[in-house]
Amino acid sequence: VRYSGYLEHQDEPFCTNWYDRSHGLMKLGKDITLGGVEVGLLTMKKGEVARFYFSPEYAYGHQGCPPLIPPNTSVVFDVEVLDFIDSSESDVFFELTAEQQDTFPLQKVLEVADIERKLGNYLYLKQNFESAKDRYRRAFSVLGRRSSSEAEQCQINASKLLLLLNLALTYLKLEHPAQALAYGEKALEIDQRNAKALFRCGQACLCMTDYKKARDFLVRAQHVEPFNHEINNELKKLAR
């Protein structure tokens, strides 16, 4: 969220993150400590901008917050919701014991993995690759402890494939090509003709100067997607 807090009849905010270059996720009930702001956020949707007027009991109480906030002071907050992720299912799941997690219905497990993947994607877009990697691995570990029928395994593999591709890309960004290659090859165990997995493996081998193996992966990727500019550009780089 973006927010600015004002005392009544004042133009300058006493707190704001409006001009910060990036805005991290803040967890309701944990990182947002002002009661009124939390209540207000629960009424909002993504992209909405709102102005809230908080009486002291929803703001800083009868004591205030000296020296900025006098006692018994009402405040005004301008709030914009930039984005949100509903992590409630994931929060509940990770509070359970390992034995309880194993009894969780498959669809709920897939939902938890998807939430963790979305959190990882958010962190990746913020270029927080280390934290993104941790989220992807956490999601993958959830899927790894399930045993199921063949039909259910297909659903699990579809989820695993997305995470393995993300892990391979993230490890490339972290400049750990050996790990990127390992995750790319795991993705190929699920789908041997997956162009992204072949491409990531080729990139990793190129980083490790294993040019023969890089060419093999990239040519296989090109056979699957002959007009993919990224693949073709990587082959040109390899040729040079």
XYZ file of N, CA and C in Angstrom:
720
model
N 0.841 -1.192 0.000
C 0.000 0.000 0.000
C 0.876 1.241 0.000
N 0.278 2.338 -0.513
C 0.861 3.674 -0.320
C -0.018 4.397 0.681
N 0.597 5.145 1.572
C -0.203 5.836 2.582
C 0.476 7.130 3.006
N -0.339 8.078 3.463
C 0.142 9.301 4.112
C -0.808 9.608 5.253
N -0.248 9.932 6.427
C -1.056 10.279 7.587
C -0.911 11.753 7.925
N -2.042 12.427 8.206
C -2.051 13.870 8.471
C -2.781 14.156 9.788
N -2.301 15.141 10.488
C -3.112 15.731 11.550
C -4.164 16.620 10.889
N -5.281 16.773 11.540
C -6.333 17.612 10.968
C -5.820 19.029 10.701
N -6.235 19.565 9.562
C -5.937 20.944 9.181
C -4.440 21.175 8.926
N -3.686 20.104 8.641
C -2.278 20.257 8.275
C -2.056 19.680 6.887
N -1.189 20.357 6.124
C -0.931 19.928 4.748
C 0.220 18.934 4.645
N 1.154 18.983 5.593
C 2.317 18.099 5.547
C 2.044 16.826 6.352
N 2.315 15.639 5.773
C 2.056 14.394 6.505
C 3.059 14.185 7.643
N 2.591 13.559 8.717
C 3.525 13.194 9.785
C 4.160 11.827 9.515
N 3.557 11.048 8.596
C 4.181 9.795 8.136
C 3.700 9.525 6.712
N 4.573 8.998 5.886
C 4.201 8.687 4.501
C 5.216 7.721 3.898
N 4.752 6.897 2.980
C 5.663 6.116 2.132
C 5.329 6.379 0.667
N 4.593 7.472 0.433
C 4.073 7.773 -0.908
C 5.193 7.947 -1.938
N 6.326 8.429 -1.471
C 7.400 8.748 -2.423
C 8.513 7.695 -2.421
N 8.302 6.596 -1.707
C 9.297 5.518 -1.734
C 9.370 4.924 -3.135
N 10.563 4.483 -3.516
C 10.739 3.922 -4.858
C 10.079 2.557 -4.992
N 10.001 1.807 -3.902
C 9.339 0.502 -3.951
C 8.501 0.336 -2.687
N 7.476 -0.493 -2.802
C 6.558 -0.713 -1.686
C 6.446 -2.212 -1.439
N 6.966 -2.674 -0.308
C 6.919 -4.090 0.003
C 5.549 -4.507 0.524
N 5.329 -5.804 0.508
C 4.088 -6.328 1.063
C 4.082 -6.137 2.579
N 2.924 -5.779 3.120
C 2.753 -5.675 4.565
C 1.604 -6.591 4.964
N 1.811 -7.362 6.018
C 0.822 -8.362 6.403
C -0.195 -7.774 7.368
N -1.472 -7.945 7.031
C -2.536 -7.510 7.929
C -2.399 -8.242 9.259
N -2.578 -7.510 10.345
C -2.473 -8.109 11.663
C -1.064 -8.222 12.194
N -0.075 -7.849 11.376
C 1.320 -7.975 11.803
C 2.104 -6.700 11.523
N 2.155 -6.306 10.247
C 2.963 -5.149 9.849
C 2.171 -3.846 9.892
N 0.856 -3.933 9.797
C 0.010 -2.740 9.844
C -0.548 -2.642 11.261
N -0.044 -1.703 12.022
C -0.340 -1.665 13.461
C -1.424 -0.661 13.834
N -1.780 0.236 12.941
C -2.818 1.221 13.252
C -4.192 0.598 12.969
N -5.015 0.497 14.016
C -6.289 -0.204 13.886
C -7.175 0.329 12.783
N -7.262 1.646 12.659
C -8.113 2.237 11.642
C -7.674 1.899 10.237
N -6.361 1.898 10.003
C -5.852 1.580 8.666
C -6.208 0.143 8.298
N -6.066 -0.760 9.248
C -6.389 -2.161 8.956
C -7.876 -2.326 8.648
N -8.736 -1.709 9.444
C -10.176 -1.777 9.183
C -10.490 -1.175 7.811
N -9.858 -0.034 7.501
C -10.095 0.618 6.222
C -9.658 -0.229 5.048
N -8.479 -0.862 5.155
C -7.963 -1.680 4.061
C -8.884 -2.841 3.729
N -9.533 -3.390 4.741
C -10.422 -4.529 4.519
C -11.665 -4.149 3.722
N -11.913 -2.848 3.531
C -13.052 -2.403 2.717
C -12.637 -2.059 1.292
N -11.328 -2.187 0.973
C -10.808 -1.680 -0.295
C -10.491 -2.805 -1.276
N -10.368 -2.430 -2.556
C -9.956 -3.376 -3.587
C -8.691 -2.849 -4.265
N -8.052 -3.711 -5.046
C -6.816 -3.345 -5.737
C -7.028 -2.127 -6.639
N -6.114 -1.154 -6.525
C -6.182 0.043 -7.342
C -7.005 1.162 -6.746
N -7.696 0.889 -5.640
C -8.563 1.899 -5.038
C -7.756 2.879 -4.191
N -8.157 4.146 -4.217
C -7.585 5.189 -3.360
C -8.695 5.692 -2.442
N -8.397 5.814 -1.147
C -9.429 6.250 -0.193
C -8.828 7.211 0.826
N -9.690 8.052 1.373
C -9.305 8.942 2.483
C -10.136 8.541 3.702
N -9.434 8.284 4.797
C -10.090 7.852 6.029
C -9.865 8.884 7.133
N -10.910 9.088 7.914
C -10.846 9.964 9.090
C -10.951 9.063 10.312
N -9.894 9.028 11.135
C -9.854 8.137 12.287
C -9.943 8.931 13.587
N -10.950 8.598 14.388
C -11.016 9.151 15.739
C -9.914 8.501 16.584
N -9.589 9.079 17.741
C -8.437 8.586 18.530
C -8.451 7.093 18.809
N -9.640 6.505 19.060
C -9.668 5.069 19.392
C -9.261 4.191 18.214
N -9.343 4.721 16.973
C -8.891 3.980 15.792
C -7.511 4.449 15.324
N -6.930 5.391 16.073
C -5.635 5.945 15.680
C -4.610 5.727 16.808
N -4.267 6.782 17.502
C -3.172 6.697 18.483
C -3.660 6.796 19.926
N -4.977 6.669 20.112
C -5.535 6.555 21.446
C -5.491 7.844 22.251
N -5.776 7.706 23.532
C -5.849 8.879 24.417
C -4.470 9.426 24.758
N -3.440 8.590 24.638
C -2.083 9.050 24.954
C -1.399 9.709 23.766
N -1.870 9.414 22.554
C -1.209 9.940 21.363
C 0.126 9.264 21.138
N 0.996 9.930 20.399
C 2.342 9.409 20.127
C 3.298 10.604 20.084
N 3.613 11.150 21.271
C 4.463 12.343 21.338
C 5.835 12.068 20.706
N 6.468 13.069 20.078
C 5.986 14.453 19.973
C 5.123 14.713 18.735
N 4.982 13.706 17.846
C 4.262 13.952 16.592
C 2.753 14.046 16.793
N 2.192 13.147 17.599
C 0.737 13.059 17.727
C 0.329 13.440 19.142
N -0.375 14.545 19.329
C -0.854 14.939 20.664
C -1.892 13.939 21.198
N -2.149 13.927 22.487
C -3.189 13.056 23.056
C -4.563 13.357 22.450
N -5.402 12.309 22.392
C -6.795 12.440 21.924
C -6.898 13.152 20.576
N -6.098 12.716 19.618
C -6.046 13.384 18.314
C -6.661 12.513 17.224
N -7.556 13.106 16.454
C -8.066 12.436 15.249
C -7.089 12.689 14.105
N -6.969 11.717 13.219
C -6.023 11.846 12.099
C -6.719 11.470 10.793
N -6.110 11.902 9.693
C -6.603 11.592 8.345
C -5.532 10.779 7.626
N -5.950 9.702 6.959
C -5.009 8.885 6.186
C -5.494 8.757 4.749
N -4.595 9.058 3.808
C -4.821 8.741 2.397
C -4.147 7.410 2.107
N -4.893 6.468 1.542
C -4.393 5.106 1.336
C -4.697 4.661 -0.087
N -3.710 4.027 -0.732
C -3.917 3.407 -2.043
C -3.477 1.951 -1.963
N -4.330 1.040 -2.414
C -3.982 -0.381 -2.468
C -3.353 -0.661 -3.835
N -2.064 -0.938 -3.845
C -1.357 -1.211 -5.091
C -1.568 -2.657 -5.540
N -1.558 -3.570 -4.591
C -1.693 -4.991 -4.913
C -1.972 -5.742 -3.623
N -2.463 -6.955 -3.740
C -2.619 -7.788 -2.543
C -2.607 -9.255 -2.944
N -2.228 -10.092 -2.001
C -2.265 -11.536 -2.181
C -2.950 -12.123 -0.953
N -3.974 -12.919 -1.175
C -4.681 -13.563 -0.062
C -3.901 -14.819 0.330
N -3.163 -14.743 1.425
C -2.326 -15.857 1.865
C -2.944 -16.634 3.024
N -4.244 -16.473 3.258
C -4.861 -17.078 4.445
C -4.750 -18.598 4.441
N -4.998 -19.241 3.275
C -4.899 -20.702 3.207
C -3.480 -21.167 3.504
N -2.502 -20.450 2.983
C -1.104 -20.792 3.216
C -0.741 -20.619 4.690
N -1.215 -19.543 5.295
C -0.918 -19.288 6.716
C -1.445 -20.419 7.589
N -2.674 -20.838 7.317
C -3.288 -21.929 8.088
C -2.488 -23.218 7.904
N -2.114 -23.509 6.664
C -1.409 -24.760 6.351
C -0.086 -24.856 7.104
N 0.692 -23.793 7.105
C 2.017 -23.854 7.698
C 1.999 -23.761 9.227
N 0.821 -23.526 9.800
C 0.684 -23.609 11.250
C 0.395 -25.033 11.716
N 0.100 -25.939 10.767
C -0.203 -27.327 11.104
C 1.075 -28.134 11.298
N 0.962 -29.261 11.975
C 2.086 -30.186 12.077
C 2.251 -30.915 10.741
N 3.401 -31.565 10.563
C 3.652 -32.311 9.322
C 2.601 -33.400 9.120
N 2.193 -34.043 10.200
C 1.176 -35.099 10.100
C -0.167 -34.520 9.656
N -0.513 -33.358 10.197
C -1.774 -32.706 9.799
C -1.716 -32.224 8.356
N -0.558 -31.723 7.934
C -0.405 -31.268 6.554
C -0.621 -32.413 5.572
N -0.186 -33.624 5.957
C -0.326 -34.781 5.074
C -1.785 -35.174 4.858
N -2.661 -34.767 5.776
C -4.086 -35.092 5.624
C -4.858 -33.977 4.921
N -4.194 -32.892 4.577
C -4.841 -31.768 3.901
C -5.326 -32.222 2.528
N -6.549 -31.840 2.098
C -7.039 -32.226 0.766
C -6.107 -31.707 -0.337
N -6.004 -32.479 -1.416
C -5.086 -32.134 -2.502
C -5.345 -30.736 -3.043
N -6.606 -30.387 -3.266
C -6.900 -29.079 -3.848
C -6.423 -27.949 -2.949
N -6.492 -28.148 -1.634
C -5.991 -27.147 -0.697
C -4.475 -27.064 -0.769
N -3.812 -28.215 -0.910
C -2.350 -28.228 -1.031
C -1.918 -27.484 -2.299
N -2.616 -27.733 -3.400
C -2.305 -27.035 -4.654
C -2.530 -25.533 -4.509
N -3.574 -25.165 -3.754
C -3.855 -23.750 -3.531
C -2.733 -23.098 -2.716
N -2.254 -23.806 -1.682
C -1.142 -23.297 -0.866
C 0.099 -23.104 -1.729
N 0.406 -24.082 -2.561
C 1.579 -23.975 -3.440
C 1.439 -22.797 -4.395
N 0.222 -22.588 -4.898
C -0.013 -21.478 -5.827
C 0.152 -20.128 -5.137
N -0.315 -20.023 -3.890
C -0.146 -18.782 -3.130
C 1.335 -18.485 -2.931
N 2.096 -19.501 -2.526
C 3.532 -19.311 -2.300
C 4.249 -18.940 -3.605
N 3.798 -19.531 -4.717
C 4.389 -19.195 -6.023
C 4.092 -17.741 -6.389
N 2.866 -17.283 -6.120
C 2.508 -15.896 -6.414
C 3.318 -14.917 -5.561
N 3.533 -15.286 -4.283
C 4.386 -14.459 -3.433
C 5.808 -14.424 -3.978
N 6.281 -15.571 -4.449
C 7.607 -15.624 -5.077
C 7.678 -14.762 -6.325
N 6.614 -14.803 -7.145
C 6.582 -13.977 -8.356
C 6.633 -12.494 -8.018
N 5.898 -12.120 -6.964
C 5.897 -10.717 -6.527
C 7.313 -10.295 -6.131
N 7.974 -11.131 -5.335
C 9.336 -10.818 -4.878
C 10.316 -10.802 -6.052
N 10.097 -11.707 -7.016
C 10.967 -11.733 -8.201
C 10.851 -10.427 -8.984
N 9.615 -9.954 -9.169
C 9.410 -8.700 -9.902
C 10.040 -7.514 -9.181
N 10.135 -7.621 -7.844
C 10.815 -6.595 -7.049
C 12.331 -6.800 -7.038
N 12.793 -7.819 -7.785
C 14.217 -8.172 -7.891
C 14.804 -8.622 -6.551
N 13.935 -9.123 -5.688
C 14.375 -9.738 -4.442
C 14.489 -11.242 -4.702
N 15.536 -11.625 -5.435
C 15.643 -12.981 -5.948
C 15.868 -14.014 -4.845
N 16.597 -13.642 -3.817
C 16.872 -14.581 -2.726
C 15.573 -14.982 -2.023
N 14.740 -13.997 -1.687
C 13.469 -14.290 -1.026
C 12.502 -15.002 -1.967
N 12.523 -14.641 -3.255
C 11.669 -15.322 -4.239
C 12.031 -16.802 -4.309
N 13.325 -17.077 -4.348
C 13.795 -18.466 -4.394
C 13.284 -19.256 -3.189
N 13.318 -18.645 -2.004
C 12.854 -19.318 -0.788
C 11.371 -19.648 -0.872
N 10.588 -18.727 -1.433
C 9.148 -18.974 -1.582
C 8.888 -20.122 -2.549
N 9.603 -20.137 -3.679
C 9.427 -21.208 -4.659
C 9.801 -22.565 -4.052
N 10.892 -22.598 -3.308
C 11.327 -23.854 -2.698
C 10.336 -24.318 -1.629
N 9.775 -23.359 -0.907
C 8.775 -23.699 0.108
C 7.556 -24.336 -0.548
N 7.114 -23.746 -1.642
C 5.966 -24.290 -2.375
C 6.280 -25.684 -2.906
N 7.488 -25.865 -3.431
C 7.877 -27.159 -3.999
C 7.914 -28.238 -2.924
N 8.365 -27.863 -1.730
C 8.435 -28.841 -0.642
C 7.044 -29.326 -0.241
N 6.044 -28.445 -0.341
C 4.665 -28.827 -0.030
C 4.188 -29.908 -0.994
N 4.503 -29.740 -2.263
C 4.061 -30.693 -3.281
C 4.852 -31.995 -3.206
N 6.071 -31.896 -2.709
C 6.944 -33.069 -2.687
C 6.557 -34.114 -1.678
N 5.787 -33.743 -0.662
C 5.479 -34.730 0.377
C 4.139 -35.438 0.143
N 3.539 -35.224 -1.058
C 2.257 -35.864 -1.355
C 2.453 -37.177 -2.106
N 1.696 -38.216 -1.758
C 1.604 -39.423 -2.576
C 0.147 -39.543 -3.012
N -0.097 -39.952 -4.269
C -1.466 -39.872 -4.772
C -1.658 -40.789 -5.968
N -2.857 -40.763 -6.521
C -3.178 -41.523 -7.726
C -2.519 -40.870 -8.942
N -2.576 -41.559 -10.063
C -1.965 -41.038 -11.296
C -2.631 -39.737 -11.737
N -3.953 -39.663 -11.611
C -4.670 -38.445 -12.012
C -4.253 -37.263 -11.140
N -4.136 -37.499 -9.828
C -3.717 -36.427 -8.922
C -2.265 -36.039 -9.167
N -1.438 -37.052 -9.518
C -0.032 -36.763 -9.775
C 0.135 -35.829 -10.970
N -0.752 -35.938 -11.943
C -0.710 -35.027 -13.101
C -0.939 -33.582 -12.661
N -1.877 -33.385 -11.738
C -2.130 -32.036 -11.213
C -0.912 -31.515 -10.439
N -0.336 -32.402 -9.625
C 0.837 -32.017 -8.833
C 2.001 -31.674 -9.757
N 2.201 -32.489 -10.797
C 3.310 -32.246 -11.731
C 3.153 -30.918 -12.465
N 1.915 -30.561 -12.794
C 1.673 -29.269 -13.455
C 2.102 -28.118 -12.549
N 1.806 -28.244 -11.245
C 2.224 -27.225 -10.279
C 3.731 -27.233 -10.107
N 4.300 -28.432 -10.012
C 5.751 -28.562 -9.844
C 6.501 -27.942 -11.025
N 5.980 -28.150 -12.221
C 6.660 -27.657 -13.423
C 6.812 -26.140 -13.383
N 5.750 -25.441 -13.015
C 5.818 -23.974 -12.919
C 6.890 -23.540 -11.920
N 6.942 -24.236 -10.777
C 7.905 -23.874 -9.736
C 9.336 -24.183 -10.164
N 9.540 -25.307 -10.835
C 10.885 -25.675 -11.283
C 11.404 -24.685 -12.323
N 10.522 -24.247 -13.226
C 10.916 -23.239 -14.215
C 11.275 -21.921 -13.530
N 10.482 -21.534 -12.528
C 10.773 -20.302 -11.787
C 12.068 -20.409 -11.002
N 12.306 -21.581 -10.406
C 13.546 -21.783 -9.645
C 14.762 -21.729 -10.564
N 14.660 -22.343 -11.740
C 15.777 -22.306 -12.681
C 16.097 -20.869 -13.080
N 15.056 -20.085 -13.383
C 15.265 -18.687 -13.777
C 15.852 -17.871 -12.624
N 15.325 -18.088 -11.414
C 15.779 -17.313 -10.258
C 17.236 -17.620 -9.923
N 17.621 -18.883 -10.023
C 19.022 -19.229 -9.763
C 19.953 -18.657 -10.832
N 19.455 -18.514 -12.050
C 20.254 -17.825 -13.072
C 20.469 -16.372 -12.673
N 19.410 -15.724 -12.177
C 19.523 -14.335 -11.723
C 20.479 -14.224 -10.541
N 20.518 -15.258 -9.687
C 21.411 -15.261 -8.532
C 22.840 -15.680 -8.897
N 23.042 -15.969 -10.193
C 24.355 -16.377 -10.714
C 24.830 -17.689 -10.089
N 23.880 -18.630 -10.000
C 24.187 -19.998 -9.564
C 23.738 -20.953 -10.667
N 24.485 -21.008 -11.784
C 24.019 -21.781 -12.948
C 23.912 -23.282 -12.689
N 24.736 -23.826 -11.802
C 24.662 -25.275 -11.537
C 23.299 -25.636 -10.944
N 22.829 -24.808 -9.989
C 21.500 -25.061 -9.412
C 20.407 -24.825 -10.439
N 20.593 -23.789 -11.285
C 19.611 -23.524 -12.339
C 19.495 -24.730 -13.270
N 20.633 -25.317 -13.623
C 20.629 -26.494 -14.496
C 19.920 -27.668 -13.818
N 20.182 -27.854 -12.527
C 19.560 -28.967 -11.801
C 18.041 -28.847 -11.808
N 17.538 -27.634 -11.568
C 16.081 -27.450 -11.560
C 15.508 -27.541 -12.978
N 16.252 -27.058 -13.957
C 15.802 -27.181 -15.338
C 15.688 -28.635 -15.763
N 16.649 -29.442 -15.343
C 16.614 -30.868 -15.702
C 15.475 -31.589 -14.973
N 15.168 -31.166 -13.744
C 14.009 -31.737 -13.044
C 12.716 -31.403 -13.789
N 12.650 -30.183 -14.344
C 11.473 -29.802 -15.135
C 11.352 -30.686 -16.379
N 12.490 -31.016 -16.982
C 12.480 -31.863 -18.180
C 12.067 -33.300 -17.864
N 12.253 -33.721 -16.623
C 11.769 -35.051 -16.225
C 10.248 -35.096 -16.269
N 9.613 -33.945 -16.050
C 8.150 -33.863 -16.113
C 7.692 -33.667 -17.553
N 8.386 -32.803 -18.294
C 8.010 -32.491 -19.688
C 9.294 -32.318 -20.494
N 9.697 -33.385 -21.199
C 10.990 -33.370 -21.888
C 11.033 -32.437 -23.094
N 9.867 -31.967 -23.546
C 9.832 -31.037 -24.678
C 9.464 -29.620 -24.250
N 9.603 -29.315 -22.979
C 9.265 -27.978 -22.512
C 10.344 -26.990 -22.962
N 9.957 -26.041 -23.800
C 10.932 -25.116 -24.400
C 11.607 -24.246 -23.345
N 10.837 -23.805 -22.345
C 11.430 -22.954 -21.304
C 12.475 -23.718 -20.505
N 12.166 -24.973 -20.175
C 13.121 -25.773 -19.414
C 14.398 -26.013 -20.228
N 14.241 -26.341 -21.503
C 15.411 -26.546 -22.375
C 16.229 -25.261 -22.493
N 15.525 -24.144 -22.615
C 16.193 -22.843 -22.732
C 16.968 -22.511 -21.468
N 16.338 -22.702 -20.295
C 17.018 -22.412 -19.021
C 18.261 -23.290 -18.860
N 18.139 -24.566 -19.227
C 19.288 -25.470 -19.143
C 20.407 -25.000 -20.078
N 20.021 -24.573 -21.277
C 21.015 -24.063 -22.223
C 21.716 -22.826 -21.694
N 20.932 -21.906 -21.107
C 21.520 -20.701 -20.506
C 22.491 -21.057 -19.388
N 22.090 -22.010 -18.541
C 22.940 -22.404 -17.420
C 24.254 -23.002 -17.909
N 24.166 -23.868 -18.907
C 25.387 -24.489 -19.455
C 26.280 -23.439 -20.112
N 25.670 -22.459 -20.763
C 26.437 -21.376 -21.371
C 27.184 -20.583 -20.305
N 26.520 -20.323 -19.180
C 27.178 -19.615 -18.069
C 28.355 -20.414 -17.516
N 28.233 -21.736 -17.560
C 29.301 -22.602 -17.033
C 30.341 -22.947 -18.097
N 30.210 -22.313 -19.274
C 31.108 -22.514 -20.433
C 31.139 -23.969 -20.907
N 30.057 -24.699 -20.681
C 29.916 -26.035 -21.251
C 29.163 -25.864 -22.573
N 29.897 -25.462 -23.607
C 29.280 -25.011 -24.850
C 28.590 -26.134 -25.622
N 29.166 -27.327 -25.572
C 28.561 -28.448 -26.289
C 27.189 -28.780 -25.710
N 27.117 -28.843 -24.370
C 25.850 -29.150 -23.714
C 24.855 -28.001 -23.906
N 25.363 -26.758 -23.870
C 24.495 -25.597 -24.088
C 23.857 -25.666 -25.467
N 24.657 -26.001 -26.470
C 24.143 -26.076 -27.837
C 23.078 -27.163 -27.956
N 23.313 -28.299 -27.310
C 22.356 -29.400 -27.367
C 21.007 -28.963 -26.809
N 21.004 -28.322 -25.634
C 19.752 -27.875 -25.023
C 19.067 -26.815 -25.883
N 19.845 -25.854 -26.384
C 19.250 -24.741 -27.134
C 18.705 -25.190 -28.481
N 19.378 -26.119 -29.137
C 18.880 -26.637 -30.418
C 17.575 -27.410 -30.189
N 17.531 -28.180 -29.108
C 16.286 -28.894 -28.774
C 15.155 -27.898 -28.505
N 15.470 -26.799 -27.814
C 14.464 -25.770 -27.557
C 14.004 -25.134 -28.861
N 14.941 -24.907 -29.763
C 14.615 -24.292 -31.058
C 13.712 -25.203 -31.885
N 13.915 -26.509 -31.785
C 13.052 -27.444 -32.515
C 11.604 -27.346 -32.037
N 11.429 -27.083 -30.738
C 10.084 -26.966 -30.174
C 9.472 -25.617 -30.551
N 10.274 -24.544 -30.458
C 9.790 -23.190 -30.773
C 10.777 -22.513 -31.727
N 10.684 -22.817 -33.023
C 11.680 -22.326 -33.988
C 11.722 -20.809 -34.157
N 10.649 -20.113 -33.803
C 10.611 -18.663 -34.014
C 10.732 -17.879 -32.711
N 11.193 -18.532 -31.666
C 11.374 -17.873 -30.371
C 12.652 -17.034 -30.409
N 12.502 -15.699 -30.300
C 13.645 -14.796 -30.437
C 14.684 -15.008 -29.334
N 14.231 -15.279 -28.120
C 15.171 -15.474 -27.015
C 16.068 -16.676 -27.268
N 15.454 -17.765 -27.722
C 16.236 -18.977 -28.007
C 17.210 -18.716 -29.138
N 16.733 -18.097 -30.215
C 17.595 -17.840 -31.368
C 18.729 -16.877 -31.028
N 18.444 -15.878 -30.202
C 19.502 -14.945 -29.781
C 20.547 -15.630 -28.913
N 20.105 -16.570 -28.075
C 21.056 -17.299 -27.227
C 21.958 -18.194 -28.086
N 21.395 -18.770 -29.149
C 22.208 -19.581 -30.075
C 23.220 -18.706 -30.803
N 22.847 -17.472 -31.142
C 23.795 -16.543 -31.773
C 24.916 -16.198 -30.801
N 24.543 -15.980 -29.537
C 25.546 -15.695 -28.514
C 26.523 -16.874 -28.383
N 25.965 -18.077 -28.400
C 26.790 -19.287 -28.302
C 27.732 -19.397 -29.497
N 27.240 -19.067 -30.679
C 28.081 -19.136 -31.881
C 29.259 -18.180 -31.797
N 29.021 -16.992 -31.205
C 30.105 -16.022 -31.047
C 31.149 -16.497 -30.038
